CSV table of C-alpha atoms and ligand atoms in Angstrom, one decimal:
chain,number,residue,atom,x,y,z
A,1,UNK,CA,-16.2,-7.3,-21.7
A,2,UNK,CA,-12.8,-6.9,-19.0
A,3,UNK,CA,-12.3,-9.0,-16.4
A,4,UNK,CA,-12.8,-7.4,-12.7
A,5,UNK,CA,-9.9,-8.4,-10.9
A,6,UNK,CA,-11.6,-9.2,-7.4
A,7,UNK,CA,-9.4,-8.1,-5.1
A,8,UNK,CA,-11.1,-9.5,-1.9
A,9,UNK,CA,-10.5,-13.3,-3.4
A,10,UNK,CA,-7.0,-12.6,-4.2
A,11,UNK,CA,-6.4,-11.3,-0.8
A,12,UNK,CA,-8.0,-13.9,0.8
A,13,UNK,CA,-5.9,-16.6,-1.3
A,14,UNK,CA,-2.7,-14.3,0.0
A,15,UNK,CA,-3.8,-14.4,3.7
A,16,UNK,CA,-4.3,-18.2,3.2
A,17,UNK,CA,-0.5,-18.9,2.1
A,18,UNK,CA,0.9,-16.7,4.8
A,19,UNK,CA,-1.1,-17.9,7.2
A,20,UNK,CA,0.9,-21.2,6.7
A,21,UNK,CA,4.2,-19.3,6.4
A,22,UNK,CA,3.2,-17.9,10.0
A,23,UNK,CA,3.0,-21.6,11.6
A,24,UNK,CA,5.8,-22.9,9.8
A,25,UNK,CA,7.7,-19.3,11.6
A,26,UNK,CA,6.1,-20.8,14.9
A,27,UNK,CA,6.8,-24.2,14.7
A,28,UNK,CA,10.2,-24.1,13.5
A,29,UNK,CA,11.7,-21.2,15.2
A,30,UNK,CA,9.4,-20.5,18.0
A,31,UNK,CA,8.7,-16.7,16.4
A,32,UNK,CA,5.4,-15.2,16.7
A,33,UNK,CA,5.4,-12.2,14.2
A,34,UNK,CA,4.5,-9.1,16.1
A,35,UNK,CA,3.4,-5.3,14.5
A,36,UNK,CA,3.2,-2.2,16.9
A,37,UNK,CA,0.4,0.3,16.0
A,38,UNK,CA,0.7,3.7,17.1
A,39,UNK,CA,-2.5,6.0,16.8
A,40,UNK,CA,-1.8,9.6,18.1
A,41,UNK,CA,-5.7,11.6,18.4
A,42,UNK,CA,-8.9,10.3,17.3
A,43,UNK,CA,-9.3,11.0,13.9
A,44,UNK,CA,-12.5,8.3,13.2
A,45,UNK,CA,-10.7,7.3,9.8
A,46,UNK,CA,-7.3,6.7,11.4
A,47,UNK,CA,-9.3,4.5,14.6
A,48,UNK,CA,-11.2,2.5,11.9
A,49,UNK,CA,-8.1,1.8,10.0
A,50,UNK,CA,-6.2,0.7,13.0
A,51,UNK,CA,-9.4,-1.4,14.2
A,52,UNK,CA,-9.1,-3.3,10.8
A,53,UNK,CA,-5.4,-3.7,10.7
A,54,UNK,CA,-5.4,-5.1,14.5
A,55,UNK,CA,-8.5,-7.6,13.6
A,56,UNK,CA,-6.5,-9.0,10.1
A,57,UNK,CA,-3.5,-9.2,12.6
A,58,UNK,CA,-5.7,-11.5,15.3
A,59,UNK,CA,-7.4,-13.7,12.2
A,60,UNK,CA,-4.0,-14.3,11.0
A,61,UNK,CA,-2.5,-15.0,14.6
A,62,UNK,CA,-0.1,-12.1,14.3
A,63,UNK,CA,0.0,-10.6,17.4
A,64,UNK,CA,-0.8,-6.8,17.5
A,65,UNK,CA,1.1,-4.0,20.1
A,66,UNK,CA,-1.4,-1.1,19.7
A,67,UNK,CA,0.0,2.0,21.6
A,68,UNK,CA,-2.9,4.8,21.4
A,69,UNK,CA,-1.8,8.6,22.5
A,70,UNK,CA,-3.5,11.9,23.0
A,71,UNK,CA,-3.9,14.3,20.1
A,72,UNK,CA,-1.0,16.6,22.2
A,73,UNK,CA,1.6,14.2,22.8
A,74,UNK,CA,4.5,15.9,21.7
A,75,UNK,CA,7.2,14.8,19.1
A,76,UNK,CA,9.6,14.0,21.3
A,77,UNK,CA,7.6,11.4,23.3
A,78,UNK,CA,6.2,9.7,20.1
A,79,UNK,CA,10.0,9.6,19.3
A,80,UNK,CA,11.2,8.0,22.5
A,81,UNK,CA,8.4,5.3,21.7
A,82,UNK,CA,10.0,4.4,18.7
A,83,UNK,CA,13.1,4.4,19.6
A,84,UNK,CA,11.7,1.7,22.8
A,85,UNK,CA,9.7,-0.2,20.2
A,86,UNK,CA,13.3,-0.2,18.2
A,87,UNK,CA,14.8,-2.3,20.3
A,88,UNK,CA,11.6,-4.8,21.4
A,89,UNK,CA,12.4,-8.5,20.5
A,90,UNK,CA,8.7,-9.3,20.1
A,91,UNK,CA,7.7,-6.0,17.9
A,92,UNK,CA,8.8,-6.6,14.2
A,93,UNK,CA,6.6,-4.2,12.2
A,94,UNK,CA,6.4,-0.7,13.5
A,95,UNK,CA,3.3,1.3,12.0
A,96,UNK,CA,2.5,4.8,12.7
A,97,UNK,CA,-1.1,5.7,11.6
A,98,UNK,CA,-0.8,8.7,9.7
A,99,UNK,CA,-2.1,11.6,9.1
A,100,UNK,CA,-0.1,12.8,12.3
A,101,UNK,CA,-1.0,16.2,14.3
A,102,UNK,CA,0.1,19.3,12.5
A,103,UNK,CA,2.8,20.0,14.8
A,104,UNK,CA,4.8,16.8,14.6
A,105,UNK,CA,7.0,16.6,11.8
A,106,UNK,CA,5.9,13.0,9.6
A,107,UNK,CA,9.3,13.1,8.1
A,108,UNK,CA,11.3,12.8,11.0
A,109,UNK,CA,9.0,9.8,12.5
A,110,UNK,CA,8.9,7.7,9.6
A,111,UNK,CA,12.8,8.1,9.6
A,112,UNK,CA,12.8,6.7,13.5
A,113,UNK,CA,11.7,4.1,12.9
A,114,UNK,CA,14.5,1.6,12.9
A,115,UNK,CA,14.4,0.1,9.1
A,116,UNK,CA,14.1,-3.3,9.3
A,117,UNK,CA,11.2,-2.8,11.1
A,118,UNK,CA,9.7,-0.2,8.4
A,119,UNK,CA,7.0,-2.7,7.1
A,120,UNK,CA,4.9,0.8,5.3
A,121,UNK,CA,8.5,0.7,3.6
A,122,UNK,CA,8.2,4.6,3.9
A,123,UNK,CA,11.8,5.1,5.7
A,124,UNK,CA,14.4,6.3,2.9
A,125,UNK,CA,16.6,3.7,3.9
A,126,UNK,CA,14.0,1.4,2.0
A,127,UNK,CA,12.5,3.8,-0.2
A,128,UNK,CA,16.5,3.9,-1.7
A,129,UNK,CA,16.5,-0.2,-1.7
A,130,UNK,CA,13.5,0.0,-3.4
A,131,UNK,CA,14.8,2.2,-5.7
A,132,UNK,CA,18.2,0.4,-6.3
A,133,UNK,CA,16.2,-2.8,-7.1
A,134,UNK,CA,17.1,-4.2,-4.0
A,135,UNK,CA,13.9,-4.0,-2.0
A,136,UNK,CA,13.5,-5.4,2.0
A,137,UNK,CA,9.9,-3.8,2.6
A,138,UNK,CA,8.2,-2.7,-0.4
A,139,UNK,CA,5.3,0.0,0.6
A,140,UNK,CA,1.9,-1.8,1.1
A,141,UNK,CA,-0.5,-0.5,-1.2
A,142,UNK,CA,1.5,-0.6,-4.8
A,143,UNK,CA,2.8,-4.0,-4.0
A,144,UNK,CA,-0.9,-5.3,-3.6
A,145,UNK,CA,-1.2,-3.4,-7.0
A,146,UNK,CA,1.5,-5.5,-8.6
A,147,UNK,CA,-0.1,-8.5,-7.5
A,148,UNK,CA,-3.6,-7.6,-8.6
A,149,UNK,CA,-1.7,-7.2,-12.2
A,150,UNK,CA,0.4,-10.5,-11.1
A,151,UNK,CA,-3.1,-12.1,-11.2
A,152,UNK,CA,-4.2,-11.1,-14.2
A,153,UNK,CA,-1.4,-13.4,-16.1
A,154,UNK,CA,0.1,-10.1,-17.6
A,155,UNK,CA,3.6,-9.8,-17.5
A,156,UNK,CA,5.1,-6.1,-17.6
A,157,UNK,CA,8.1,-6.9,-19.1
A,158,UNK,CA,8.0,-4.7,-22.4
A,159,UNK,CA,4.5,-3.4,-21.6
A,160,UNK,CA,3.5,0.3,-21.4
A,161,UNK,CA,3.0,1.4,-18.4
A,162,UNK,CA,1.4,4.5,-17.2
A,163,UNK,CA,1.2,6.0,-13.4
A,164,UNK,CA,-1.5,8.5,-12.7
A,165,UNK,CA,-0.2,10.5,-9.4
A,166,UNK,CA,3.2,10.5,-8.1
A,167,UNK,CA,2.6,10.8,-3.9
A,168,UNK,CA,5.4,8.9,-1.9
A,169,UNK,CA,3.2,6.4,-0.8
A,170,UNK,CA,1.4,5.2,-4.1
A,171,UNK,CA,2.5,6.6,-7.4
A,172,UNK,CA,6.4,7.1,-6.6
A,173,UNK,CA,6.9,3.7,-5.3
A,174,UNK,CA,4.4,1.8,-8.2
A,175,UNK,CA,6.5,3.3,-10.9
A,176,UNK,CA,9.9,1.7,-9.4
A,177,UNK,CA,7.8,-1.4,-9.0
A,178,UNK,CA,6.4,-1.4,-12.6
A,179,UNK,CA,10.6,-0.8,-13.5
A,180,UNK,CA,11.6,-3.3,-11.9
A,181,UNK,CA,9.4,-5.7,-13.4
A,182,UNK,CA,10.7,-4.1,-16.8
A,183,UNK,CA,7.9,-2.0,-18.2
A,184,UNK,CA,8.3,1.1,-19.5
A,185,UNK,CA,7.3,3.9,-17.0
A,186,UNK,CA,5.4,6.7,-17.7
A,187,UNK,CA,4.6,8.9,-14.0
A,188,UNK,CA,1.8,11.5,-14.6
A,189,UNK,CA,0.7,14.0,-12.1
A,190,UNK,CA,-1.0,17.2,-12.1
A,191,UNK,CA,1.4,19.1,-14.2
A,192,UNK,CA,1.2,16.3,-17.2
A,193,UNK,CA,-0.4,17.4,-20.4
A,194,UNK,CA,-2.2,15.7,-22.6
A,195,UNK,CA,-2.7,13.1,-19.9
A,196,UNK,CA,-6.1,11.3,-21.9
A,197,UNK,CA,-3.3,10.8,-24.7
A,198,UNK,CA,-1.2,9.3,-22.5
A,199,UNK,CA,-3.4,6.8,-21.6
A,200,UNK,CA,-4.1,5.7,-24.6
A,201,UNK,CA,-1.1,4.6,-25.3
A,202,UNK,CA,-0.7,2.2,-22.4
A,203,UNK,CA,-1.1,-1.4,-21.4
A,204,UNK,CA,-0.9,-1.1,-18.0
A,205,UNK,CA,-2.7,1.7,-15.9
A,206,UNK,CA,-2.6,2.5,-12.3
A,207,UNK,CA,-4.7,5.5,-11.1
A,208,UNK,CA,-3.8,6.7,-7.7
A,209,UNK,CA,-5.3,10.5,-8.2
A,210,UNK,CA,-7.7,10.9,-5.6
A,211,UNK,CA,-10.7,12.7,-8.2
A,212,UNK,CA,-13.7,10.3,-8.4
A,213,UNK,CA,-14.2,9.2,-11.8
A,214,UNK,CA,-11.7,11.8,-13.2
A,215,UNK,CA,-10.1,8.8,-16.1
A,216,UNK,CA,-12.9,8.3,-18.8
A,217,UNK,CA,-13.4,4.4,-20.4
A,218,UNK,CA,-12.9,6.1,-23.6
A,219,UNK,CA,-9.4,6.9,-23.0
A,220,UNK,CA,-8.1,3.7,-22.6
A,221,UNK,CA,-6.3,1.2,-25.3
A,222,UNK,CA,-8.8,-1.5,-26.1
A,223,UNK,CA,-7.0,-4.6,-23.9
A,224,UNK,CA,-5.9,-2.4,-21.4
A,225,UNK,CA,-5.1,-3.8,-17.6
A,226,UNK,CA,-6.9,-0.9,-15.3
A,227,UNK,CA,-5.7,-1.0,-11.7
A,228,UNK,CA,-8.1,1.7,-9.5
A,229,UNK,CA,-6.3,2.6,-6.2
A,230,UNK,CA,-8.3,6.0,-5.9
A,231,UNK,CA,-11.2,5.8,-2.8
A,232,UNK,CA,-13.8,8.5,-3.8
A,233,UNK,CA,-16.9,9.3,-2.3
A,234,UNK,CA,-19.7,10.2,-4.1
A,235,UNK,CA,-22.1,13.3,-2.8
A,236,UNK,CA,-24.7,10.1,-2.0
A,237,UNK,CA,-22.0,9.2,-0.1
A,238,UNK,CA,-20.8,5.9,-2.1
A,239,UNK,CA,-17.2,4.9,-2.9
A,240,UNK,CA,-15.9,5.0,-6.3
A,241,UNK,CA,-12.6,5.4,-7.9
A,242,UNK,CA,-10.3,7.4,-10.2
A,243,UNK,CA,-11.5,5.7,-13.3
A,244,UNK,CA,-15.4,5.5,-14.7
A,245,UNK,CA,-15.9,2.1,-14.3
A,246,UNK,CA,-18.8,1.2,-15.7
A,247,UNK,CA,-17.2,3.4,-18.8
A,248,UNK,CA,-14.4,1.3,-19.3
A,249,UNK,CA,-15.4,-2.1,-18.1
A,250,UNK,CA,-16.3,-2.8,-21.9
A,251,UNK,CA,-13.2,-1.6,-23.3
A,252,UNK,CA,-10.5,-2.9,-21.1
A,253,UNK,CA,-8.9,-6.9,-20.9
A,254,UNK,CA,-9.2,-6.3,-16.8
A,255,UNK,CA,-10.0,-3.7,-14.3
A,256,UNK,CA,-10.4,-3.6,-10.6
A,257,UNK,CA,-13.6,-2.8,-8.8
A,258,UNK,CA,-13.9,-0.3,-6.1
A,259,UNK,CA,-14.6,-0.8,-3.5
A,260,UNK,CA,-13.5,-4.8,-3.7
A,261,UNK,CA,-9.9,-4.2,-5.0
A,262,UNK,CA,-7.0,-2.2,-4.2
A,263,UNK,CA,-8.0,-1.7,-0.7
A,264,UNK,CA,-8.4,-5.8,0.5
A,265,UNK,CA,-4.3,-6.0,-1.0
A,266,UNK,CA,-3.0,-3.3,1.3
A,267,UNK,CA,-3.4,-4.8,4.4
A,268,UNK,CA,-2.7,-8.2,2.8
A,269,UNK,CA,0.7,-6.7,2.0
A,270,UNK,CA,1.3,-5.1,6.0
A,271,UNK,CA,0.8,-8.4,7.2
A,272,UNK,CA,3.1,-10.2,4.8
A,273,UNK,CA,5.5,-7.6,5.4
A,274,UNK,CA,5.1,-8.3,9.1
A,275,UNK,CA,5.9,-11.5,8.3
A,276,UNK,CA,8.7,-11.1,6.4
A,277,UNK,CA,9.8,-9.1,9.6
A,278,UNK,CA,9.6,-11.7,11.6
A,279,UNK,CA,11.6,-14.1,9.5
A,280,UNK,CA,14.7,-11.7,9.2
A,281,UNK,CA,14.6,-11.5,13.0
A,282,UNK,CA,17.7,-13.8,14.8
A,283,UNK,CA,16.0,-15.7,17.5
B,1,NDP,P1,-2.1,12.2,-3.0
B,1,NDP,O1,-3.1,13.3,-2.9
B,1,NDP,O2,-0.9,12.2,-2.1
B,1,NDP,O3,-1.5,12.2,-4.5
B,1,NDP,C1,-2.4,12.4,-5.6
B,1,NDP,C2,-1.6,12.5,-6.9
B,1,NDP,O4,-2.5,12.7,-8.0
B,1,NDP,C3,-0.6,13.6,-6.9
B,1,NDP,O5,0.7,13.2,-7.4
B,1,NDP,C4,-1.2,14.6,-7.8
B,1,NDP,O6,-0.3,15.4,-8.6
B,1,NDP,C5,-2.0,13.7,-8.8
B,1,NDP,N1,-3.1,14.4,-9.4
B,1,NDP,C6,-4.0,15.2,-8.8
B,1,NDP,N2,-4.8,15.8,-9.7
B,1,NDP,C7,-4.4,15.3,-10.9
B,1,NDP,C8,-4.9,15.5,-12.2
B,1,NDP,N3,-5.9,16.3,-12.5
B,1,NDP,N4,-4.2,14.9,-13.2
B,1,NDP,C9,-3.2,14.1,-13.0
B,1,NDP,N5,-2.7,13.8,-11.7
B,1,NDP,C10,-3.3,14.5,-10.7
B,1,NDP,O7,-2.9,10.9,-3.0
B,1,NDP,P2,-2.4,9.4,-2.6
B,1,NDP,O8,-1.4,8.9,-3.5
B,1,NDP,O9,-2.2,9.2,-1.1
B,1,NDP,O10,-3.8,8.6,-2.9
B,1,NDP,C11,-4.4,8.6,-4.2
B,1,NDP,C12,-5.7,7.9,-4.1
B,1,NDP,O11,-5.5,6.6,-3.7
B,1,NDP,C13,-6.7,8.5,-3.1
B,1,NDP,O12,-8.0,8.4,-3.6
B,1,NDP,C14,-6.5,7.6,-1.9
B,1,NDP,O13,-7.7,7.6,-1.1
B,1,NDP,C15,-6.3,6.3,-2.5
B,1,NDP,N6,-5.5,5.4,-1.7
B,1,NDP,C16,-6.1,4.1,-1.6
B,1,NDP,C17,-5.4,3.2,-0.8
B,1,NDP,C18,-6.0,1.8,-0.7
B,1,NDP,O14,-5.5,1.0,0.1
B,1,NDP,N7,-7.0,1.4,-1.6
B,1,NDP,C19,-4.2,3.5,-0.1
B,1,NDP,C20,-3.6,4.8,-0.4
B,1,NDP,C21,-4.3,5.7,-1.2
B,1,NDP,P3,0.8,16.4,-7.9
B,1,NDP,O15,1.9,15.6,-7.3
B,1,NDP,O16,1.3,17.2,-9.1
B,1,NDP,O17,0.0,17.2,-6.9
């Protein structure tokens, strides 16, 4: 039987050794890391991920710059935000909740936003660092991946590694990770044949698809590490992932749970970005 990787204790373990790193910021330099939120409409899943963002912020004594706007602001005032927040001393994470209104251009607002204050790591300033093996802000979610497989004891290096989905956010940025801790990288997307094949032949999965339960148990290699970053729901309304868990909990050395995995590591990983923010500032 696998291991489930449990995501929430590894956070929490995370949030504990930053939270140190936070007063050591305060006591010896005085710095109080700070992360602007900007929310544009009232898309219920974009005002629940902004409420829990702002209340890991306040448990970790981070303080939090939440700038709501209407659902019509136009691009140009959303710009001339950023461009304020920029230049704030006190602001050293910028986040804009996405998705954004149809008619403001995503693109051109993530590349606004001045990039040492990019802590989603989206701006191509970092996505390039990132790239060059040079990162400043790695992008939240696969980072918390690579530590859930940090976790597990298994070392990349030399390991088969396949990514399931390619978006800039997840599968894009997990394969450089995954290079640059030396395994070799296979990305997979929509156009891939033969993807069950694939799969087989890896050590390491990571499954950021989006289908609920598309990746069967039986496709994996017996000793397999499993990491599920796919938020499903079910028609009864439950969350599940990209991989049949129950399937291939039997099969696999370790797999994370959904919900209890990815998701506690991607905020875990705003904050320490945040943090890591703070300490590049000059005081
Ligand atoms: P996207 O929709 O942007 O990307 C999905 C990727 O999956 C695409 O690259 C797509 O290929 C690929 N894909 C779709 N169908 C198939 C298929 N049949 N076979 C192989 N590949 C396929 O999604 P995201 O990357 O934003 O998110 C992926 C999942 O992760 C979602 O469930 C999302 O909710 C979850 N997520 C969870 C987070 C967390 O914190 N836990 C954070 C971010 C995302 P193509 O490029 O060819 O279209």
């Amino acid at each position: 039987m696998g291991e489930i990787i449990d995501g929430k204790e590894i956070a929490r373990q995370m949030r504990a050794e930053l939270r140190r790193e936070i007063q050591i910021l305060s006591d010896e330099r005085g710095v109080t890391p700070g992360l602007a939120v900007i929310l544009v409409g009232t898309h219920p899943a974009s005002q629940g991920y902004v409420r829990m963002k702002r209340k890991a912020c306040a448990d970790m004594g981070i303080h939090s710059f939440l700038h709501e706007l209407p659902a019509e602001t136009s691009e140009e005032t959303l710009l001339a935000l950023i461009e304020t927040l920029n230049h704030q001393p006190a602001v050293h994470g910028i986040l804009v909740q996405t998705p954004l209104p149809a008619h403001i251009y995503a693109q051109r607002i993530l590349e606004a936003i001045a990039p040492d204050k990019d802590v989603d790591g989206f701006h191509p300033y970092n996505v390039g660092l990132l790239a060059v093996g040079a990162p400043l802000f790695r992008p939240c979610t696969p980072w918390g991946c690579l530590e859930l497989l940090r976790s597990t004891g298994v070392d990349p290096a030399g390991q088969q590694a396949v990514v399931v989905g390619r978006s800039n956010i997840v599968g894009k940025p997990m394969a450089l990770m995954l290079l640059a801790e030396h395994a070799t990288v296979t990305l997979c997307h929509s156009h891939t044949t033969q993807l069950a094949e694939r799969i087989a032949e890896a050590d390491i999965v990571v499954a950021a698809i989006g289908r609920a339960e598309m990746i069967r148990g039986a496709w994996f290699k017996p000793g397999a590490v499993v990491i599920d970053v796919g938020q499903n729901r079910r028609a009864d309304g439950s969350l599940c992932g990209d991989v049949a868990f129950a399937e291939a909990l039997p099969r696999v050395a370790a797999i994370t749970p959904v919900p209890g995995g990815v998701g506690p590591m991607t905020i875990t990983m705003l904050l320490k970005n945040t943090v890591i923010g703070a300490g590049r500032c000059v005081t």
